[in-house]
PDB file of C-alpha atoms in Angstrom:
ATOM      1  CA  UNK P  49     143.660  49.941 106.217  1.00 32.00           C
ATOM      2  CA  UNK P  50     143.156  46.568 107.813  1.00 33.00           C
ATOM      3  CA  UNK P  51     143.074  45.964 111.527  1.00 34.00           C
ATOM      4  CA  UNK P  52     145.930  43.717 112.605  1.00 35.00           C
ATOM      5  CA  UNK P  53     144.957  43.524 116.232  1.00 39.00           C
ATOM      6  CA  UNK P  54     144.342  46.336 118.606  1.00 40.00           C
ATOM      7  CA  UNK P  55     147.341  47.801 120.376  1.00 42.00           C
ATOM      8  CA  UNK P  56     146.697  48.233 124.050  1.00 44.00           C
ATOM      9  CA  UNK P  57     143.546  46.158 123.901  1.00 51.00           C
ATOM     10  CA  UNK P  58     144.615  42.920 125.502  1.00 65.00           C
ATOM     11  CA  UNK P  59     141.230  42.476 127.205  1.00 85.00           C
ATOM     12  CA  UNK P  60     138.556  41.922 124.563  1.00 93.00           C
ATOM     13  CA  UNK P  61     135.805  40.995 127.031  1.00 93.00           C
ATOM     14  CA  UNK P  62     134.097  42.811 129.856  1.00 94.00           C
ATOM     15  CA  UNK P  63     131.951  40.993 132.382  1.00 96.00           C
ATOM     16  CA  UNK P  64     129.248  42.522 134.576  1.00 97.00           C
ATOM     17  CA  UNK P  65     127.338  41.072 137.512  1.00 97.00           C
ATOM     18  CA  UNK P  66     123.675  41.976 138.042  1.00 97.00           C
ATOM     19  CA  UNK P  67     121.906  41.098 141.327  1.00 97.00           C
ATOM     20  CA  UNK P  68     118.929  39.440 139.607  1.00 97.00           C
ATOM     21  CA  UNK P  69     118.227  36.137 137.898  1.00 98.00           C
ATOM     22  CA  UNK P  70     118.696  35.941 134.115  1.00 98.00           C
ATOM     23  CA  UNK P  71     114.971  36.299 133.332  1.00 98.00           C
ATOM     24  CA  UNK P  72     114.803  39.573 135.244  1.00 98.00           C
ATOM     25  CA  UNK P  73     118.148  40.794 133.885  1.00 98.00           C
ATOM     26  CA  UNK P  74     116.996  40.168 130.298  1.00 99.00           C
ATOM     27  CA  UNK P  75     113.700  41.971 130.919  1.00 98.00           C
ATOM     28  CA  UNK P  76     115.526  44.951 132.424  1.00 98.00           C
ATOM     29  CA  UNK P  77     118.135  45.069 129.666  1.00 98.00           C
ATOM     30  CA  UNK P  78     115.626  44.827 126.819  1.00 98.00           C
ATOM     31  CA  UNK P  79     113.529  47.560 128.432  1.00 98.00           C
ATOM     32  CA  UNK P  80     116.550  49.876 128.586  1.00 98.00           C
ATOM     33  CA  UNK P  81     117.503  49.013 124.986  1.00 98.00           C
ATOM     34  CA  UNK P  82     114.010  49.931 123.803  1.00 97.00           C
ATOM     35  CA  UNK P  83     113.989  53.158 125.827  1.00 98.00           C
ATOM     36  CA  UNK P  84     117.240  54.217 124.101  1.00 96.00           C
ATOM     37  CA  UNK P  85     115.622  53.871 120.662  1.00 95.00           C
ATOM     38  CA  UNK P  86     117.923  51.005 119.721  1.00 98.00           C
ATOM     39  CA  UNK P  87     116.626  48.096 117.662  1.00 98.00           C
ATOM     40  CA  UNK P  88     116.244  44.874 119.617  1.00 98.00           C
ATOM     41  CA  UNK P  89     116.679  42.169 117.011  1.00 98.00           C
ATOM     42  CA  UNK P  90     116.411  39.017 119.050  1.00 98.00           C
ATOM     43  CA  UNK P  91     116.607  37.438 122.472  1.00 99.00           C
ATOM     44  CA  UNK P  92     117.919  33.886 122.260  1.00 99.00           C
ATOM     45  CA  UNK P  93     116.707  31.747 125.166  1.00 99.00           C
ATOM     46  CA  UNK P  94     119.413  29.081 125.229  1.00 98.00           C
ATOM     47  CA  UNK P  95     117.953  27.243 128.225  1.00 98.00           C
ATOM     48  CA  UNK P  96     114.563  26.811 126.546  1.00 98.00           C
ATOM     49  CA  UNK P  97     116.112  25.760 123.240  1.00 98.00           C
ATOM     50  CA  UNK P  98     118.405  23.251 124.941  1.00 98.00           C
ATOM     51  CA  UNK P  99     115.526  21.811 126.979  1.00 98.00           C
ATOM     52  CA  UNK P 100     113.397  21.542 123.831  1.00 98.00           C
ATOM     53  CA  UNK P 101     116.224  19.546 122.267  1.00 98.00           C
ATOM     54  CA  UNK P 102     116.691  17.063 125.080  1.00 98.00           C
ATOM     55  CA  UNK P 103     119.451  18.683 127.119  1.00 98.00           C
ATOM     56  CA  UNK P 104     119.016  17.835 130.787  1.00 98.00           C
ATOM     57  CA  UNK P 105     119.581  20.667 133.279  1.00 96.00           C
ATOM     58  CA  UNK P 106     120.848  23.246 130.769  1.00 97.00           C
ATOM     59  CA  UNK P 107     122.443  26.502 131.893  1.00 97.00           C
ATOM     60  CA  UNK P 108     120.161  29.496 132.476  1.00 98.00           C
ATOM     61  CA  UNK P 109     121.419  31.569 129.569  1.00 98.00           C
ATOM     62  CA  UNK P 110     120.383  34.117 126.974  1.00 99.00           C
ATOM     63  CA  UNK P 111     121.909  36.205 124.218  1.00 99.00           C
ATOM     64  CA  UNK P 112     120.442  39.669 123.663  1.00 99.00           C
ATOM     65  CA  UNK P 113     121.068  41.011 120.152  1.00 99.00           C
ATOM     66  CA  UNK P 114     120.529  44.695 119.386  1.00 99.00           C
ATOM     67  CA  UNK P 115     121.935  47.629 117.494  1.00 98.00           C
ATOM     68  CA  UNK P 116     121.648  50.926 115.713  1.00 97.00           C
ATOM     69  CA  UNK P 117     121.123  50.351 111.958  1.00 97.00           C
ATOM     70  CA  UNK P 118     122.489  53.793 111.063  1.00 96.00           C
ATOM     71  CA  UNK P 119     125.733  53.129 112.903  1.00 96.00           C
ATOM     72  CA  UNK P 120     125.973  49.634 111.431  1.00 97.00           C
ATOM     73  CA  UNK P 121     125.629  51.054 107.915  1.00 97.00           C
ATOM     74  CA  UNK P 122     128.532  53.435 108.568  1.00 96.00           C
ATOM     75  CA  UNK P 123     130.679  50.609 109.925  1.00 97.00           C
ATOM     76  CA  UNK P 124     129.935  48.468 106.854  1.00 97.00           C
ATOM     77  CA  UNK P 125     130.733  51.375 104.524  1.00 97.00           C
ATOM     78  CA  UNK P 126     134.226  51.393 106.037  1.00 97.00           C
ATOM     79  CA  UNK P 127     134.632  47.607 105.955  1.00 97.00           C
ATOM     80  CA  UNK P 128     131.879  45.329 104.614  1.00 98.00           C
ATOM     81  CA  UNK P 129     133.391  42.386 106.539  1.00 97.00           C
ATOM     82  CA  UNK P 130     132.176  44.027 109.744  1.00 97.00           C
ATOM     83  CA  UNK P 131     128.821  42.404 108.984  1.00 97.00           C
ATOM     84  CA  UNK P 132     130.190  39.222 110.579  1.00 97.00           C
ATOM     85  CA  UNK P 133     130.401  40.962 113.976  1.00 97.00           C
ATOM     86  CA  UNK P 134     127.173  42.961 113.903  1.00 97.00           C
ATOM     87  CA  UNK P 135     124.853  43.618 115.606  1.00 97.00           C
ATOM     88  CA  UNK P 136     125.856  43.983 119.251  1.00 98.00           C
ATOM     89  CA  UNK P 137     125.441  40.897 121.450  1.00 98.00           C
ATOM     90  CA  UNK P 138     125.404  40.527 125.217  1.00 99.00           C
ATOM     91  CA  UNK P 139     125.470  37.028 126.676  1.00 98.00           C
ATOM     92  CA  UNK P 140     123.675  36.520 129.976  1.00 98.00           C
ATOM     93  CA  UNK P 141     123.937  33.521 132.283  1.00 98.00           C
ATOM     94  CA  UNK P 142     123.361  32.957 135.947  1.00 98.00           C
ATOM     95  CA  UNK P 143     121.268  31.466 138.708  1.00 97.00           C
ATOM     96  CA  UNK P 144     118.335  32.425 140.931  1.00 97.00           C
ATOM     97  CA  UNK P 145     120.326  35.167 142.670  1.00 97.00           C
ATOM     98  CA  UNK P 146     122.525  36.792 140.065  1.00 97.00           C
ATOM     99  CA  UNK P 147     123.294  37.167 136.390  1.00 98.00           C
ATOM    100  CA  UNK P 148     126.576  37.563 134.605  1.00 97.00           C
ATOM    101  CA  UNK P 149     126.571  39.706 131.461  1.00 97.00           C
ATOM    102  CA  UNK P 150     129.404  38.948 129.031  1.00 97.00           C
ATOM    103  CA  UNK P 151     130.252  41.423 126.291  1.00 97.00           C
ATOM    104  CA  UNK P 152     132.900  41.196 123.569  1.00 97.00           C
ATOM    105  CA  UNK P 153     134.101  44.751 123.130  1.00 97.00           C
ATOM    106  CA  UNK P 154     133.203  46.281 119.778  1.00 97.00           C
ATOM    107  CA  UNK P 155     136.442  48.247 119.825  1.00 97.00           C
ATOM    108  CA  UNK P 156     138.206  44.905 119.622  1.00 96.00           C
ATOM    109  CA  UNK P 157     135.857  43.368 117.049  1.00 97.00           C
ATOM    110  CA  UNK P 158     135.689  46.388 114.742  1.00 97.00           C
ATOM    111  CA  UNK P 159     139.424  46.978 115.066  1.00 96.00           C
ATOM    112  CA  UNK P 160     140.068  43.502 113.699  1.00 96.00           C
ATOM    113  CA  UNK P 161     138.412  44.624 110.468  1.00 97.00           C
ATOM    114  CA  UNK P 162     139.736  48.169 110.093  1.00 97.00           C
ATOM    115  CA  UNK P 163     141.700  50.362 112.495  1.00 97.00           C
ATOM    116  CA  UNK P 164     139.649  53.370 111.379  1.00 97.00           C
ATOM    117  CA  UNK P 165     136.726  51.830 113.290  1.00 97.00           C
ATOM    118  CA  UNK P 166     138.463  51.796 116.687  1.00 97.00           C
ATOM    119  CA  UNK P 167     136.939  55.101 117.812  1.00 97.00           C
ATOM    120  CA  UNK P 168     133.461  53.980 116.743  1.00 97.00           C
ATOM    121  CA  UNK P 169     133.983  50.722 118.609  1.00 97.00           C
ATOM    122  CA  UNK P 170     134.886  52.629 121.774  1.00 97.00           C
ATOM    123  CA  UNK P 171     131.653  54.606 121.452  1.00 97.00           C
ATOM    124  CA  UNK P 172     129.623  51.387 121.221  1.00 98.00           C
ATOM    125  CA  UNK P 173     131.493  49.997 124.223  1.00 97.00           C
ATOM    126  CA  UNK P 174     130.594  53.106 126.223  1.00 97.00           C
ATOM    127  CA  UNK P 175     126.932  52.666 125.273  1.00 98.00           C
ATOM    128  CA  UNK P 176     126.982  49.016 126.382  1.00 98.00           C
ATOM    129  CA  UNK P 177     128.684  49.970 129.645  1.00 97.00           C
ATOM    130  CA  UNK P 178     125.932  52.513 130.265  1.00 98.00           C
ATOM    131  CA  UNK P 179     123.203  49.962 129.467  1.00 98.00           C
ATOM    132  CA  UNK P 180     124.740  47.382 131.806  1.00 97.00           C
ATOM    133  CA  UNK P 181     125.188  49.884 134.622  1.00 97.00           C
ATOM    134  CA  UNK P 182     121.607  51.100 134.182  1.00 97.00           C
ATOM    135  CA  UNK P 183     120.366  47.581 134.988  1.00 97.00           C
ATOM    136  CA  UNK P 184     122.614  47.421 138.067  1.00 96.00           C
ATOM    137  CA  UNK P 185     125.627  45.789 136.460  1.00 95.00           C
ATOM    138  CA  UNK P 186     128.960  46.021 138.241  1.00 94.00           C
ATOM    139  CA  UNK P 187     132.176  45.072 136.462  1.00 93.00           C
ATOM    140  CA  UNK P 188     133.224  41.615 137.626  1.00 87.00           C
ATOM    141  CA  UNK P 189     136.351  41.241 135.569  1.00 65.00           C
ATOM    142  CA  UNK P 190     137.839  42.745 132.449  1.00 52.00           C
ATOM    143  CA  UNK P 191     138.713  39.473 130.818  1.00 46.00           C
ATOM    144  CA  UNK P 192     137.352  35.960 130.793  1.00 49.00           C
ATOM    145  CA  UNK P 193     139.777  33.518 132.335  1.00 45.00           C
TER     146      UNK P 193
END
């Protein structure tokens, strides 16, 4: 059964605000990820990469990529195309005083591939909410404007 959109899910993004600069927010988030026995695959430092490639005054931004390989294997067994939306990613941008964490809900992403994955997506979303709240994240908005 193919996902044709997710009924009732008109807000695919959730945005959190953390009262710390992006460097600190990334350190806190990766520490929590590790403590939860999740696999941290990569932290992309967009600001550094942009600076290294000649961009003047780039945004202070990161992408933290992590997951649970066992869960990912189950998702892919249901729909191999899910591989295009795995693992979990949280974008982080901000300034010296705060960070904004942007997350594309897995319920939405997985549901696009197969409606049978909606419940699993909700479980991942709950995990991400817990991670973000653990680092002091407060929901800013439920959808990017």
